[in-house]
XYZ file of C-alpha atoms in Angstrom:
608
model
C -4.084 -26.053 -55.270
C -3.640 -23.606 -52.722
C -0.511 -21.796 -51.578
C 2.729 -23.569 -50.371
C 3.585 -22.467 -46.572
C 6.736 -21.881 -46.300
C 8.902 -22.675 -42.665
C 8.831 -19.618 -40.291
C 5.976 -17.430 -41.918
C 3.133 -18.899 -39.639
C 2.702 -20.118 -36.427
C 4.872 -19.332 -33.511
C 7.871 -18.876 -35.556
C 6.183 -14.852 -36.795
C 5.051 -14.518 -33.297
C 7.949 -14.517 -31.046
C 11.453 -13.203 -31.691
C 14.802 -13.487 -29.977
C 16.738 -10.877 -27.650
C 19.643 -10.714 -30.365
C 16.778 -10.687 -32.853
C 15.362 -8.100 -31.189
C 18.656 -5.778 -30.626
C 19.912 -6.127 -34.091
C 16.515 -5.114 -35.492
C 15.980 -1.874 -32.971
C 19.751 -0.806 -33.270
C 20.621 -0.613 -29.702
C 22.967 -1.757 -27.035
C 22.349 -4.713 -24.943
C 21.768 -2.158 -21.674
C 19.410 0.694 -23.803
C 16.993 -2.462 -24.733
C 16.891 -3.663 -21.016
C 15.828 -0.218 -20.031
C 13.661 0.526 -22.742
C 11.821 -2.903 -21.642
C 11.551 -1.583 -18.505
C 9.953 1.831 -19.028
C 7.490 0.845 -21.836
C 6.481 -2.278 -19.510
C 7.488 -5.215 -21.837
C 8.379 -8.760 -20.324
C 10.236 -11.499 -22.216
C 7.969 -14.598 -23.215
C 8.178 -18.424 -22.924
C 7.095 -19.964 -26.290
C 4.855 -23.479 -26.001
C 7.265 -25.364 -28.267
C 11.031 -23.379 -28.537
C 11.839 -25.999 -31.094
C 8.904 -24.262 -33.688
C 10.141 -20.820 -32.894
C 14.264 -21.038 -33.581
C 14.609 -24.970 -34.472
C 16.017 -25.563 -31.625
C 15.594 -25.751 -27.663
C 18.577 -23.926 -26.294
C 18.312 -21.548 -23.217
C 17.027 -17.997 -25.300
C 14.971 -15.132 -23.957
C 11.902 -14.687 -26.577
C 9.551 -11.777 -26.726
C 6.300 -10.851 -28.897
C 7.561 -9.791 -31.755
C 4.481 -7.115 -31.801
C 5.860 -5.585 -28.983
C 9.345 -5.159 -30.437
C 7.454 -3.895 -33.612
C 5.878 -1.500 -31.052
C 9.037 -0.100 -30.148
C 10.338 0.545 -33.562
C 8.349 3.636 -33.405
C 9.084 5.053 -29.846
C 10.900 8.567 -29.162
C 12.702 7.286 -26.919
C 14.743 5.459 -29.316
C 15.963 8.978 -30.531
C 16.865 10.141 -27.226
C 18.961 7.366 -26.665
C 20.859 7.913 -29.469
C 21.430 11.405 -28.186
C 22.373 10.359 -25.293
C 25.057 8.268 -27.491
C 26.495 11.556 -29.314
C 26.398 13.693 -26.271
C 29.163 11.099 -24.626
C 31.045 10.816 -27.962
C 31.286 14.571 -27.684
C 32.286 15.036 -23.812
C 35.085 12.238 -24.398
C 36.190 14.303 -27.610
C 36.396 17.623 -25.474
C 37.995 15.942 -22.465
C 40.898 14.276 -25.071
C 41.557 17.551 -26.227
C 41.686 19.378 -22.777
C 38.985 21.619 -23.336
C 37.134 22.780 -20.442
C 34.959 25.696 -21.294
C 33.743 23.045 -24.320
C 33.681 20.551 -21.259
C 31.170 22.799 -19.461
C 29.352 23.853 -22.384
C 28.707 20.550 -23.863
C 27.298 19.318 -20.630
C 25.054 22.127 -20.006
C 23.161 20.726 -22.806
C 22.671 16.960 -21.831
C 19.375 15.713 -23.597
C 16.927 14.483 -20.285
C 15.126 11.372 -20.772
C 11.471 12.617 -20.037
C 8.703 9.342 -19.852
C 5.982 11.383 -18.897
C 3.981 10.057 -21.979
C 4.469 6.369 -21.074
C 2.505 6.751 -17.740
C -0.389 7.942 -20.074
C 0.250 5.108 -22.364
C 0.576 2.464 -19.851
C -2.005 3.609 -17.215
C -5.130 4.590 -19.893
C -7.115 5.380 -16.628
C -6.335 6.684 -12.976
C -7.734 3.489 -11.493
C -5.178 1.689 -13.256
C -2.271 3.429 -11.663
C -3.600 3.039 -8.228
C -3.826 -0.738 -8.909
C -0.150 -0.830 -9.676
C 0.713 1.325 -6.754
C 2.540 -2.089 -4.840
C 6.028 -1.734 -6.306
C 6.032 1.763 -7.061
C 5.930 2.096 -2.916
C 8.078 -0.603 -2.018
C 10.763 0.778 -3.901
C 9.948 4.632 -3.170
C 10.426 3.459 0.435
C 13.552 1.571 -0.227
C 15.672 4.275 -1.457
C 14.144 6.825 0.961
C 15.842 4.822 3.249
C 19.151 4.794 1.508
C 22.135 6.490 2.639
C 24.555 8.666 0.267
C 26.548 6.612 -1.983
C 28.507 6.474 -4.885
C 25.357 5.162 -7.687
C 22.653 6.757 -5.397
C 22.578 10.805 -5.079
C 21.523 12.944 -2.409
C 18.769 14.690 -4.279
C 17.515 11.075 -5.412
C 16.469 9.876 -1.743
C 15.309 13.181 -0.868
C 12.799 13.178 -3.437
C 11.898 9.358 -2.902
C 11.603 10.746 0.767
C 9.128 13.484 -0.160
C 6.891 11.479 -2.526
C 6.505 8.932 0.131
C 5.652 11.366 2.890
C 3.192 12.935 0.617
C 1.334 9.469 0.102
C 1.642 8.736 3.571
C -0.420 12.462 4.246
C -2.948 11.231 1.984
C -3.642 7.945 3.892
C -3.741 9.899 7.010
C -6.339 12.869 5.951
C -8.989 9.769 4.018
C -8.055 7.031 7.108
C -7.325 4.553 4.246
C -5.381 2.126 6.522
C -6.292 -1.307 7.349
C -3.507 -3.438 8.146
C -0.320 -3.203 9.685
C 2.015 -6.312 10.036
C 5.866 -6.005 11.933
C 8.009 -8.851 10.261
C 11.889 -8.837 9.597
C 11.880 -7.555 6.275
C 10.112 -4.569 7.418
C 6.503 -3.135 8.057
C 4.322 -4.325 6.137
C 1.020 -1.289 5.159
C -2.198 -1.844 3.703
C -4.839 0.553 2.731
C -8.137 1.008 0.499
C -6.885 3.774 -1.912
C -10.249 4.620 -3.810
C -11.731 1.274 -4.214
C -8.247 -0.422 -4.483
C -6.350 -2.449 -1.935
C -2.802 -1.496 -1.702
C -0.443 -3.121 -0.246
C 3.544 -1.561 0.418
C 6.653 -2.351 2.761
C 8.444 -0.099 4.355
C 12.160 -1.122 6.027
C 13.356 0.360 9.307
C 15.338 3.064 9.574
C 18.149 1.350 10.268
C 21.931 2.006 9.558
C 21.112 0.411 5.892
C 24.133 -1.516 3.959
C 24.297 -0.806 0.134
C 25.090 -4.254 -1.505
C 28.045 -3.709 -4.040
C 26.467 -6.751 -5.714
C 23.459 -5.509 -7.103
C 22.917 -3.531 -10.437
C 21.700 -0.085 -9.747
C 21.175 0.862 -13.095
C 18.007 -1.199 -13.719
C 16.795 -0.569 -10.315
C 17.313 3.127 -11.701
C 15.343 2.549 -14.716
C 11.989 0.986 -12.350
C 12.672 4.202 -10.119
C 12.569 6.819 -12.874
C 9.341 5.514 -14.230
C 8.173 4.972 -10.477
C 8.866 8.460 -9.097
C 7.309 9.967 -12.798
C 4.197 7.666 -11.965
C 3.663 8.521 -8.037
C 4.345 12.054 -8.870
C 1.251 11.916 -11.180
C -0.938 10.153 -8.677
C -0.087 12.141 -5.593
C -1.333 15.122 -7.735
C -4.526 13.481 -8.598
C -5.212 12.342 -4.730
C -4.542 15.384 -3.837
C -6.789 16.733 -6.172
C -9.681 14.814 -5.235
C -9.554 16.061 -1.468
C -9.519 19.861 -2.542
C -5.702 20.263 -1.465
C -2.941 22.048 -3.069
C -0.020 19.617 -4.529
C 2.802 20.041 -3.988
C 2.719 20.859 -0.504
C 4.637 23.636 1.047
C 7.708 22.371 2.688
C 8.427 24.063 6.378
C 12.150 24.378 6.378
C 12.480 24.678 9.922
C 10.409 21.537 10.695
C 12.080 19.908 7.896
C 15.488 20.662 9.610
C 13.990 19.455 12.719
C 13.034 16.395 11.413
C 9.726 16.313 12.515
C 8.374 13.769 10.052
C 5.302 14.230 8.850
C 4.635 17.674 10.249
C 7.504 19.095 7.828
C 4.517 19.982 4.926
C 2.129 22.739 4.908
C -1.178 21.118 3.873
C -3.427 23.884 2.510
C -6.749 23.191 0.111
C -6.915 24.945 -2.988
C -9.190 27.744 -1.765
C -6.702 28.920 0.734
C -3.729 28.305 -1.039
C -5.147 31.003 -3.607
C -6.465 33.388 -0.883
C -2.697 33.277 0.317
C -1.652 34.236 -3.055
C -3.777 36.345 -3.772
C -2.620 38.416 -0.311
C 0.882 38.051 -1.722
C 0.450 39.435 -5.169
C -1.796 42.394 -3.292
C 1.189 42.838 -0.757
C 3.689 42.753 -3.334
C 1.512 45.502 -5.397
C 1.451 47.883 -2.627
C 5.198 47.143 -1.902
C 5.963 47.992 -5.686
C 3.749 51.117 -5.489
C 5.600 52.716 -2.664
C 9.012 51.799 -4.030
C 7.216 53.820 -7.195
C 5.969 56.627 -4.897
C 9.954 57.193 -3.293
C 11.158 57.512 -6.635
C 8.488 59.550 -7.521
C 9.398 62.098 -4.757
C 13.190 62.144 -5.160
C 12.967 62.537 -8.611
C 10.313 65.821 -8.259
C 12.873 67.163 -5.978
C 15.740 66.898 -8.069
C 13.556 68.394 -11.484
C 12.769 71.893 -11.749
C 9.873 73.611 -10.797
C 9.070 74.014 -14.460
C 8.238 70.216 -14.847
C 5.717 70.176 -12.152
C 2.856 69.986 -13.999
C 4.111 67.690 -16.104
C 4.926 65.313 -13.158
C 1.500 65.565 -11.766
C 0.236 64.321 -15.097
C 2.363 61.368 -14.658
C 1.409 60.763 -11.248
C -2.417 61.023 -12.047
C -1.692 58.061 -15.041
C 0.531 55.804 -12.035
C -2.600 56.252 -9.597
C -4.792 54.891 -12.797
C -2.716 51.546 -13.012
C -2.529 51.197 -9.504
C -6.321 51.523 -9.622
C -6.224 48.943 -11.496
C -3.985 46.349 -9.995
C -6.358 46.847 -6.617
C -9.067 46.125 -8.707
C -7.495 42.970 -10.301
C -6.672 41.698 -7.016
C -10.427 42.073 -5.221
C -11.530 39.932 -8.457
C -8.903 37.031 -7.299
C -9.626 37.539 -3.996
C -13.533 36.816 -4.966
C -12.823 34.234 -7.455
C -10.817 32.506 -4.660
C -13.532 32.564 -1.814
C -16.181 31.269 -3.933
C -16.916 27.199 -3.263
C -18.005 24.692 -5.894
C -21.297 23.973 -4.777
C -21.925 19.827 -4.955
C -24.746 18.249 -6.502
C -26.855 16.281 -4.136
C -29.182 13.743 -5.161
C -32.214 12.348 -3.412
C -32.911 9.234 -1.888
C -34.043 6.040 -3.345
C -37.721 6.411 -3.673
C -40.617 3.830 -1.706
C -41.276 2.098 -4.754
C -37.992 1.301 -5.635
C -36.046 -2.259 -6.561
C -37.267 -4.615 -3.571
C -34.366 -6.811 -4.302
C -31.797 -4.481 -3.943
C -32.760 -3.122 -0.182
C -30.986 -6.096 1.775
C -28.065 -5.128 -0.308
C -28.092 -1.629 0.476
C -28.476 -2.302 4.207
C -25.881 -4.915 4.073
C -23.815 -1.959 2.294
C -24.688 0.683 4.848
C -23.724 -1.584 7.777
C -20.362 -2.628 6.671
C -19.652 1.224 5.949
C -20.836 1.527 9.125
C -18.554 -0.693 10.315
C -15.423 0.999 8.606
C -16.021 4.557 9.700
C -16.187 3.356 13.316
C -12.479 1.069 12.971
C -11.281 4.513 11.668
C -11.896 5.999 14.890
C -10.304 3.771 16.824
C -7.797 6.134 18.584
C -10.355 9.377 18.253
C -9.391 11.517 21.720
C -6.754 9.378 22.600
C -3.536 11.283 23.243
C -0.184 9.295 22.657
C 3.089 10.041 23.911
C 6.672 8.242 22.364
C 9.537 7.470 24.023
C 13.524 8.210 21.702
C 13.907 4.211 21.641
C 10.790 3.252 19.888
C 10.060 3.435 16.253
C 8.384 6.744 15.753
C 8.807 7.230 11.730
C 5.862 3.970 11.911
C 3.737 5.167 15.126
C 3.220 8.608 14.020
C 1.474 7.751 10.939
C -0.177 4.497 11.858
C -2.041 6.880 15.267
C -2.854 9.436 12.854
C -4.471 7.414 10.336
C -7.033 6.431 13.219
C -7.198 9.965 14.713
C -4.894 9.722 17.465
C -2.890 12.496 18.593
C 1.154 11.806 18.830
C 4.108 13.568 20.026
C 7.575 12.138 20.899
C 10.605 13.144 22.816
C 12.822 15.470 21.339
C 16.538 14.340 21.229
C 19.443 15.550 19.210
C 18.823 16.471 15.510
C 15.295 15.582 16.197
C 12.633 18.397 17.562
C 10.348 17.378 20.389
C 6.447 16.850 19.242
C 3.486 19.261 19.367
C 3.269 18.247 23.153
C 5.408 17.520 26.289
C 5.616 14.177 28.699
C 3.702 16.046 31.523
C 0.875 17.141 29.590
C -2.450 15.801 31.605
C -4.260 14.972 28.100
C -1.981 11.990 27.257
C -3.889 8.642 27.951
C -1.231 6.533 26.159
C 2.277 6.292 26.918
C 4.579 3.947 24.132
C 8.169 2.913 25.678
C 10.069 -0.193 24.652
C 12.021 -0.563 27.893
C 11.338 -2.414 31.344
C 10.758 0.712 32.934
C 10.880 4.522 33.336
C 12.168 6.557 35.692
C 9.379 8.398 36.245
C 5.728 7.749 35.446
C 2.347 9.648 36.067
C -0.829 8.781 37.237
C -4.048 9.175 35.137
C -2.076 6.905 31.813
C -1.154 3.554 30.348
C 2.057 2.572 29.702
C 2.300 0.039 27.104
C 4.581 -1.266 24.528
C 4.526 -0.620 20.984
C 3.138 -3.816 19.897
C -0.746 -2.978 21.474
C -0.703 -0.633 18.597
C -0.250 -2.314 15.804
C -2.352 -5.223 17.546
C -5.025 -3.033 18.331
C -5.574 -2.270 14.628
C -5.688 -5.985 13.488
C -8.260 -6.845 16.031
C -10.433 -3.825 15.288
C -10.639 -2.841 18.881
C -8.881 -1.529 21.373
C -7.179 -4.415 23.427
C -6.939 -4.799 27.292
C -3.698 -2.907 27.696
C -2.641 -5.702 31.025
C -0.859 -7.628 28.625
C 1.458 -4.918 26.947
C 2.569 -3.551 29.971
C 5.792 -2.157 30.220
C 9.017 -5.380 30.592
C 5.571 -8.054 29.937
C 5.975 -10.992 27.640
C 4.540 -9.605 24.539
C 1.484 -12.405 22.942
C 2.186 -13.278 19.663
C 2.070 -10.707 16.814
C -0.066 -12.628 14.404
C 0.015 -11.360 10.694
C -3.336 -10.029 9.378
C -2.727 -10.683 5.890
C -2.977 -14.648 6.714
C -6.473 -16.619 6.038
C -6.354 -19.948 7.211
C -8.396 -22.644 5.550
C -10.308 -25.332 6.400
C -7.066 -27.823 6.731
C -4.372 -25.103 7.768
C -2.888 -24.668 10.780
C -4.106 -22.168 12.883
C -2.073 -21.153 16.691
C -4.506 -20.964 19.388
C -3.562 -17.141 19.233
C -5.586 -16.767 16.843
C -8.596 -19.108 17.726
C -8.438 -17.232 21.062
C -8.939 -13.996 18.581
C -11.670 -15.925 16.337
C -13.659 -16.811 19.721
C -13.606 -13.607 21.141
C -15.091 -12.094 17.898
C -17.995 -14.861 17.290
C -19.207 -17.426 20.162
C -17.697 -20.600 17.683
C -19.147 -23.090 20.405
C -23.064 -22.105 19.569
C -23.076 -24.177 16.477
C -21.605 -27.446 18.743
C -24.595 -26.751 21.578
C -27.256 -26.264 19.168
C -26.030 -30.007 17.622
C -26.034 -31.127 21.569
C -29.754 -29.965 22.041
C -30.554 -32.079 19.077
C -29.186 -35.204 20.073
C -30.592 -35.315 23.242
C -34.090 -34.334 22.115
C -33.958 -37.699 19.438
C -32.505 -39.901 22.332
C -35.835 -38.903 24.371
C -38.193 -39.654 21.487
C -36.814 -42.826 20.979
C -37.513 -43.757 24.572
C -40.699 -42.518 24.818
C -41.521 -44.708 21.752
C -39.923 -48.046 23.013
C -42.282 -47.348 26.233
C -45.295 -46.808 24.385
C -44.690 -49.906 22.024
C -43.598 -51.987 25.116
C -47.136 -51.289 26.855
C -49.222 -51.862 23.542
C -47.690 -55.433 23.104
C -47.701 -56.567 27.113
C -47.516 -59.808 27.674
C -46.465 -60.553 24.465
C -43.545 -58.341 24.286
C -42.254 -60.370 27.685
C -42.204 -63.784 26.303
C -41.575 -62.987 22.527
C -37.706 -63.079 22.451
C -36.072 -59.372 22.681
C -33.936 -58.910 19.723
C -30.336 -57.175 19.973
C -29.955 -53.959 20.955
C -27.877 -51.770 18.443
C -25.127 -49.688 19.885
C -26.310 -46.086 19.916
C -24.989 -43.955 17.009
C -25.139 -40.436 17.565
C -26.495 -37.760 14.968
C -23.043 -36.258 13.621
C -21.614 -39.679 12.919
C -24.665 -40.631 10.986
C -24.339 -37.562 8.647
C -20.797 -38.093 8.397
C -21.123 -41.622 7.752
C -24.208 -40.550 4.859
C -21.912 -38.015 3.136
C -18.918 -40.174 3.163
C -21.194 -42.718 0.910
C -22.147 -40.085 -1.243
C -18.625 -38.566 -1.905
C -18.109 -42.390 -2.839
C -20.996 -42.691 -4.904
C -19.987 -39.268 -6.759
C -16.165 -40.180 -7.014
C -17.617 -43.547 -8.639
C -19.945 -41.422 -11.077
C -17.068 -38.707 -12.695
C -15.227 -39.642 -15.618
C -11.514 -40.928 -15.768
C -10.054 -37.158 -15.895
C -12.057 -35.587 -13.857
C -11.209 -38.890 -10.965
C -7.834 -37.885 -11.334
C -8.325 -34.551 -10.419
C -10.097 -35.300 -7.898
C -7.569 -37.264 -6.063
C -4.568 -34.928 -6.470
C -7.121 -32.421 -4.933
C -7.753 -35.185 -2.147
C -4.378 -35.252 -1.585
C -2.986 -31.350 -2.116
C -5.916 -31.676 1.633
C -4.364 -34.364 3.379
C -0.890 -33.088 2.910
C -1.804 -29.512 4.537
C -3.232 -31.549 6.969
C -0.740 -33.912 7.297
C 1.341 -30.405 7.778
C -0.802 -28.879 10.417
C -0.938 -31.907 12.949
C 3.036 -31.480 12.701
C 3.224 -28.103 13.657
C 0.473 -29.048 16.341
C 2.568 -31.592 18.059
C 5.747 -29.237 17.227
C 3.720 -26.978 19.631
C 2.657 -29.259 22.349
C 6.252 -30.798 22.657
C 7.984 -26.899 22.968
C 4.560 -26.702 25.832
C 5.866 -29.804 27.113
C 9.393 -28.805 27.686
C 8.766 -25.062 29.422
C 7.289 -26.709 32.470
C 10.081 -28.846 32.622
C 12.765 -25.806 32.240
C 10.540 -24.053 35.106
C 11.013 -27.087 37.284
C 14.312 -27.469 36.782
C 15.096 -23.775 37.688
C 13.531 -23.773 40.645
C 15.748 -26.738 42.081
């Protein structure tokens, strides 16, 4: 006889655990386990059956109980618990009226590092990047955010920074691909390294801070997020050659000049410039050395010359030698990793794989020209349009910007009368004064020249025009969706979608002549015969398409008829999942054609 099981040893009841469970067994406080969750990236869990796990089905929040095991042995447990003492002890000194204890005991606050759990949680630097979605969105959010009471100064500065230095990155590679204006914001996405990343960012806007939302766990995502993005800026960075962290220009950056407020340098130069430093800072020490020198020979007697020379000869040694130290960084600096190369696939090579490889080459093809969509195109912003967005979105394609200083803000690299500008952006119904030689369009062909891969006729984005729809890239309709005639206008211009409908034309017509030509021929064969044998009944004419249609609607039948009782089922909540969505779309069709209906109307109305 084997061994008796005994009730909650097996089975779902060892593998999931309660939140109380859970606290009482780490030793924490309801708000330390909510942020420890969140930095260590553990989720609660729904059981299959609650009833197996606790005996009962009320309303609980389970987890793994491996992952709570898991946490048993994290360090971060300790520094909690510091963090626990450390307030016990500034409340002590603050009963007692102590402020020199005060000030000493929080000079000594224990920081809450969680450099290690990026390592833990991101094995490999692909994995970051893939995870790169919410780490942006809320990087942008609180770049955005205005000084308050839970949300410090220095907090969206550095938000602000780590942002701008992502946003560099997509610029110097051209990773952008789509760019979407909605209400919640602008919506980004790039290929980062293989990776499609998507972010939004809000506008800069006079933002509200809701007194209704907890900060502190949006404070526990944006510690591990600016920890994580600070990692993988570095390692960007680091793949392009470039020194990270950039230099920030502190009069651009009081300028607010965007973009243009970092010093991008590669490593090489970086280096060279330090290396000039450290060499201007040597011969700066060794004149400071020499005055000293001199004034204090003056002041000596004449019986410690000799001596003094001595000492001199010993300083000119070492400064011998810091020169020398200095020409070997300045060589180490100026020499280049040299990059393997490797040849060419060779004749004989994999047959199969060549249509790949061309198929590869032309769609790379493809993607370096859309990158150079706005190469030699010079752009020029009005104040009233959004130039935070424009700046980098014209960059990333190679366009050159430059705005309209006003107030706090520093004009661009470029003025309004410059002759190289082609492009003029203003979001009002006109201008005062306007040159000859550019276009003046709203901001809207931008973004709309990006999603269409070209650069758009700029007649309809003319300056007070009624703006065509701004259609969202990041939409795919199928088969049964909806799609506006925007975008079949956009789908015909790209691919001639009637070819397919005059090739089935042709077809038609060519049967419909063969079957003349053989009544004719069968008509003369029989003669006579044919006149008085009684004609039988003509069938109506069925054309080609409804024949095939008619053929695969029998053998859908005959398949539906063939599946099993399950697999039926399935089939028909599939069937109708389609005719719902298309149910949907011929209501939003005849939505449309009613609102067409009524603007003629309004327009004849008006004009009695």
């Amino acid at each position: 006889m084997g061994r008796m099981k005994k009730k909650g040893e097996e089975g779902q009841a060892k593998e999931y655990i309660s939140r109380a469970k859970a606290i009482r067994r780490l030793q924490v406080s309801l708000a330390d386990f909510r942020r420890l969750c969140i930095l260590k990236g553990i989720y609660p869990r729904e059981p299959p059956n609650k009833k197996k796990v606790s005996g009962s089905t009320a309303n609980r929040t389970y987890y793994f109980a491996k992952d709570i095991n898991w946490l048993l042995h994290e360090p971060l447990l300790l520094k909690f618990r510091d963090l626990k003492i450390f307030a016990r002890k500034i409340k002590r000194a603050e009963a007692k009226v102590q402020p020199g204890i005060v000030e000493r005991v929080r000079a000594n606050r224990p920081l809450v590092k969680v450099q290690h759990l990026v390592r833990e949680r991101y094995p490999t630097f692909i994995d970051a990047v893939r995870d790169l979605d919410d780490c942006l969105c809320l990087l942008f959010l609180f770049a955005n955010f205005p000084k308050h009471s839970v949300i410090s100064t220095e907090l969206a500065a550095k938000c602000r920074r780590l942002s701008n230095e992502f946003l560099i990155y997509v610029i110097r590679t051209r990773a952008l691909r789509k760019v979407f204006l909605s209400i919640k914001g602008i919506y980004y996405q790039a290929d980062i390294l293989g990776q499609t990343v998507t972010w939004i960012a809000p506008y800069k806007f006079s933002t509200d801070v809701p007194a209704d939302v907890d900060y502190r766990v949006m404070g526990t995502f944006l510690q591990f997020y600016t920890t994580m993005m600070g990692f993988v800026n570095y390692k960007l960075y680091a793949s392009l050659d470039l020194k990270y962290p950039p230099k920030v220009i502190q009069e651009n950056l009081d300028n607010d000049l965007g973009l243009a407020e970092f010093m991008i340098q590669t490593t090489s130069e970086f280096a060279a410039a330090e290396a000039e430093v450290k060499a201007a800072k040597a011969a700066q020490r060794k004149i400071n050395k020499q005055k000293r020198q001199t004034a204090s020979r003056v002041a000596q007697a004449l019986q410690d010359i000799k001596s003094m020379q001595d000492k001199d000869d010993d300083d000119e040694d070492s400064d011998d030698e810091q020169d020398t130290e200095a020409q070997e960084v300045n060589a180490e600096a100026a020499d280049e990793p040299m990059l393997d190369t490797f040849p060419e696939q060779a004749d004989g090579g994999d047959e199969s794989s060549v249509p790949q490889i061309a198929a590869i080459e032309t769609a790379a093809k493809e993607v370096e020209s859309f990158t150079k969509l706005f190469d030699g195109l010079y752009f020029f912003l009005s104040r009233e349009v959004p130039r935070y967005s424009l700046e980098f979105v014209i960059a990333s394609f190679g366009g050159n910007v430059s705005w309209e200083g006003t107030g706090d803000v520093g004009a661009g690299p470029y003025s309004a009368e410059d002759a190289r500008i082609t492009h003029h952006i203003a979001d009002r119904p006109s201008l005062s004064q306007t040159f000859d030689g550019r276009h003046y369009v709203q901001p809207q062909w931008v973004y709309d020249c990006i999603n269409a891969r070209t650069l758009l006729p700029t007649a309809d984005y003319v300056l007070g025009a009624v703006l065509p729809s701004h259609l969202s890239p990041f939409v795919e309709e199928g088969a049964d969706d909806y799609m506006p005639a925007e975008r079949r206008a956009q789908l015909a211009a790209a691919k001639d979608i009637h070819s397919a409908d005059l090739q089935e034309d042709e077809i038609e017509e060519d049967d419909e002549d063969r079957e003349e030509i053989y009544q004719k021929e069968l008509q003369d064969e029989l003669g006579e015969d044919a006149e008085a044998a009684p004609k039988p009944k003509r069938s109506k004419k069925v054309s080609k398409a409804q024949q095939r249609k008619d053929e695969e609607k029998e053998a859908t039948e005959l398949q539906r008829l063939m599946m099993t009782g399950k697999n039926r089922k399935l089939y028909s909540r599939i069937m109708h999942g389609k005719k719902k969505k298309q149910r949907e779309a011929a209501k939003l069709e005849s939505k449309r054609k009613a609102l067409q209906g009524e603007e003629p109307n309004k327009k004849k109305k008006g004009a009695k």
